[in-house]
Amino acid sequence: MSAYGWMLAPLLIGFISLWINWILGRQVLERGVIFIDLAMAQMAAVGMLAMELWWPQYSSSLWWKMLAASVVTFSMAGLLCFFEG
């Protein structure tokens, strides 16, 4: 994993940005404007980064990357629906 050590800082920044966008997105949603799609797009990017980091043998396949992005995005959307209830 030391070869991917440089990705830890951008990954941390991505999660911080997701948290900030979630908070801001909730405030915008209270006003009736849809904004949460940016946070979901960031989660798709996190899914692709996770695929590159933890399963490099599959990283050359676009289908595996899209699957990872979809799984992470739909999981986070489900958690968001659960917590927002």
Coordinates of N, CA and C in Angstrom, one line a residue:
M1 N 0.8 -1.2 0.0 CA 0.0 0.0 0.0 C 0.9 1.3 0.0
S2 N 2.1 1.1 0.2 CA 3.0 2.3 0.3 C 3.1 3.0 -1.1
A3 N 2.8 2.2 -2.2 CA 2.8 2.9 -3.5 C 1.7 3.8 -3.7
Y4 N 0.6 3.6 -2.9 CA -0.6 4.5 -3.0 C -0.7 5.4 -1.8
G5 N 0.4 5.6 -1.0 CA 0.4 6.5 0.1 C 0.1 7.9 -0.2
W6 N 0.4 8.3 -1.4 CA 0.2 9.7 -1.9 C -1.3 9.9 -2.0
M7 N -2.2 8.9 -2.1 CA -3.6 9.0 -2.3 C -4.3 9.2 -1.0
L8 N -3.7 9.1 0.1 CA -4.4 9.2 1.4 C -4.9 10.6 1.6
A9 N -4.0 11.6 1.3 CA -4.4 13.0 1.6 C -5.6 13.4 0.7
P10 N -5.5 13.1 -0.7 CA -6.7 13.5 -1.5 C -8.0 12.7 -1.1
L11 N -7.8 11.5 -0.6 CA -9.0 10.7 -0.2 C -9.6 11.3 1.1
L12 N -8.7 11.8 2.0 CA -9.2 12.5 3.2 C -9.9 13.8 2.9
I13 N -9.3 14.5 2.0 CA -9.9 15.8 1.5 C -11.3 15.5 0.8
G14 N -11.4 14.4 0.1 CA -12.6 14.0 -0.5 C -13.7 13.7 0.5
F15 N -13.3 13.0 1.6 CA -14.3 12.7 2.6 C -14.7 14.0 3.4
I16 N -13.8 14.9 3.6 CA -14.1 16.2 4.3 C -15.1 17.0 3.4
S17 N -14.7 17.0 2.1 CA -15.6 17.7 1.1 C -17.0 17.1 1.1
L18 N -17.1 15.7 1.1 CA -18.4 15.1 1.1 C -19.2 15.5 2.3
W19 N -18.5 15.5 3.5 CA -19.2 15.9 4.7 C -19.7 17.3 4.7
I20 N -18.9 18.2 4.1 CA -19.3 19.6 4.0 C -20.5 19.7 3.0
N21 N -20.4 19.0 1.9 CA -21.4 19.1 0.9 C -22.7 18.5 1.4
W22 N -22.6 17.5 2.3 CA -23.8 16.9 2.9 C -24.5 17.9 3.7
I23 N -23.7 18.6 4.6 CA -24.3 19.6 5.4 C -24.9 20.7 4.6
L24 N -24.2 21.2 3.7 CA -24.7 22.3 2.8 C -25.9 21.8 2.0
G25 N -25.8 20.6 1.5 CA -26.9 20.0 0.7 C -28.2 19.9 1.5
R26 N -28.1 19.6 2.8 CA -29.3 19.5 3.6 C -29.9 20.9 3.8
Q27 N -29.1 21.9 3.9 CA -29.6 23.2 4.1 C -30.3 23.7 2.8
V28 N -29.7 23.4 1.7 CA -30.3 23.8 0.4 C -31.6 23.0 0.2
L29 N -31.6 21.7 0.5 CA -32.8 20.9 0.4 C -34.0 21.4 1.2
E30 N -33.7 22.0 2.4 CA -34.7 22.6 3.2 C -35.4 23.7 2.5
R31 N -34.6 24.4 1.6 CA -35.2 25.5 0.8 C -35.9 25.0 -0.5
G32 N -35.8 23.7 -0.7 CA -36.5 23.1 -1.9 C -35.7 23.0 -3.1
V33 N -34.3 23.0 -3.0 CA -33.5 22.9 -4.2 C -32.7 21.6 -4.0
I34 N -32.5 20.9 -5.1 CA -31.8 19.7 -5.1 C -30.3 20.0 -5.3
F35 N -29.5 19.5 -4.4 CA -28.0 19.8 -4.4 C -27.2 18.6 -4.0
I36 N -27.8 17.5 -3.5 CA -27.1 16.4 -3.0 C -26.4 15.6 -4.1
D37 N -26.7 15.8 -5.4 CA -26.1 15.1 -6.4 C -24.6 15.3 -6.5
L38 N -24.1 16.4 -6.0 CA -22.6 16.6 -6.0 C -22.0 15.7 -5.0
A39 N -22.6 15.5 -3.8 CA -22.0 14.5 -2.8 C -22.1 13.1 -3.4
M40 N -23.1 12.8 -4.1 CA -23.2 11.4 -4.7 C -22.1 11.2 -5.8
A41 N -21.8 12.3 -6.5 CA -20.8 12.2 -7.6 C -19.4 12.0 -6.9
Q42 N -19.2 12.6 -5.8 CA -18.0 12.5 -5.0 C -17.8 11.0 -4.5
M43 N -18.9 10.5 -4.1 CA -18.9 9.1 -3.6 C -18.6 8.1 -4.7
A44 N -19.1 8.4 -5.9 CA -18.7 7.6 -7.1 C -17.2 7.7 -7.3
A45 N -16.6 8.8 -7.2 CA -15.2 9.0 -7.3 C -14.4 8.2 -6.2
V46 N -15.0 8.2 -5.0 CA -14.3 7.5 -3.9 C -14.4 6.0 -4.3
G47 N -15.5 5.5 -4.8 CA -15.6 4.1 -5.2 C -14.5 3.7 -6.3
M48 N -14.3 4.6 -7.2 CA -13.3 4.3 -8.2 C -11.9 4.4 -7.6
L49 N -11.6 5.3 -6.7 CA -10.4 5.4 -6.0 C -10.1 4.1 -5.2
A50 N -11.2 3.6 -4.5 CA -11.0 2.4 -3.7 C -10.7 1.2 -4.6
M51 N -11.3 1.2 -5.8 CA -11.0 0.1 -6.7 C -9.5 0.1 -7.1
E52 N -9.0 1.3 -7.4 CA -7.6 1.5 -7.7 C -6.7 1.1 -6.6
L53 N -7.1 1.5 -5.4 CA -6.2 1.3 -4.2 C -6.2 -0.2 -3.7
W54 N -7.4 -0.8 -3.6 CA -7.4 -2.1 -2.9 C -7.5 -3.3 -3.9
W55 N -7.9 -3.0 -5.1 CA -8.0 -4.1 -6.1 C -7.4 -3.7 -7.4
P56 N -6.1 -3.5 -7.4 CA -5.4 -3.0 -8.6 C -5.4 -4.0 -9.8
Q57 N -5.6 -5.2 -9.5 CA -5.7 -6.2 -10.6 C -6.9 -6.0 -11.5
Y58 N -8.0 -5.3 -10.9 CA -9.2 -5.1 -11.7 C -9.2 -3.6 -12.2
S59 N -8.2 -2.8 -11.9 CA -8.3 -1.4 -12.2 C -8.2 -1.1 -13.7
S60 N -7.8 -2.0 -14.5 CA -7.7 -1.7 -16.0 C -9.1 -1.9 -16.6
S61 N -10.0 -2.5 -15.9 CA -11.4 -2.8 -16.5 C -12.3 -1.7 -16.1
L62 N -12.9 -1.0 -17.1 CA -13.9 0.1 -16.9 C -15.1 -0.5 -16.2
W63 N -15.5 -1.7 -16.5 CA -16.7 -2.3 -15.9 C -16.6 -2.5 -14.4
W64 N -15.4 -2.9 -13.9 CA -15.2 -3.1 -12.5 C -15.2 -1.7 -11.8
K65 N -14.6 -0.7 -12.5 CA -14.6 0.6 -11.9 C -16.0 1.2 -11.8
M66 N -16.8 1.0 -12.8 CA -18.2 1.5 -12.8 C -19.0 0.7 -11.7
L67 N -18.7 -0.6 -11.6 CA -19.4 -1.3 -10.5 C -19.1 -0.8 -9.1
A68 N -17.8 -0.6 -8.9 CA -17.3 0.0 -7.6 C -18.0 1.3 -7.4
A69 N -18.0 2.2 -8.4 CA -18.6 3.5 -8.2 C -20.1 3.4 -7.9
S70 N -20.8 2.5 -8.6 CA -22.2 2.3 -8.4 C -22.5 1.8 -7.0
V71 N -21.7 0.8 -6.6 CA -22.0 0.2 -5.2 C -21.8 1.2 -4.1
V72 N -20.7 2.0 -4.2 CA -20.5 3.0 -3.2 C -21.5 4.1 -3.2
T73 N -21.9 4.5 -4.4 CA -22.9 5.6 -4.5 C -24.2 5.1 -4.0
F74 N -24.7 4.0 -4.4 CA -26.0 3.5 -4.0 C -26.0 3.2 -2.5
S75 N -24.9 2.7 -2.0 CA -24.8 2.5 -0.5 C -24.9 3.8 0.3
M76 N -24.2 4.8 -0.2 CA -24.3 6.1 0.5 C -25.7 6.7 0.3
A77 N -26.3 6.5 -0.8 CA -27.7 7.0 -1.0 C -28.6 6.3 -0.1
G78 N -28.4 5.0 0.1 CA -29.3 4.3 1.0 C -29.1 4.7 2.4
L79 N -27.8 5.0 2.8 CA -27.6 5.5 4.2 C -28.2 6.9 4.4
L80 N -28.1 7.7 3.3 CA -28.7 9.0 3.4 C -30.2 8.9 3.6
C81 N -30.8 8.1 2.8 CA -32.3 7.9 3.0 C -32.6 7.4 4.4
F82 N -31.8 6.4 4.9 CA -32.1 5.9 6.2 C -32.0 6.9 7.3
F83 N -30.9 7.7 7.2 CA -30.7 8.7 8.3 C -31.6 9.9 8.1
E84 N -32.0 10.3 6.9 CA -32.9 11.4 6.7 C -34.3 11.0 7.0
G85 N -34.6 9.7 6.8 CA -35.9 9.1 7.1 C -37.1 9.9 6.7

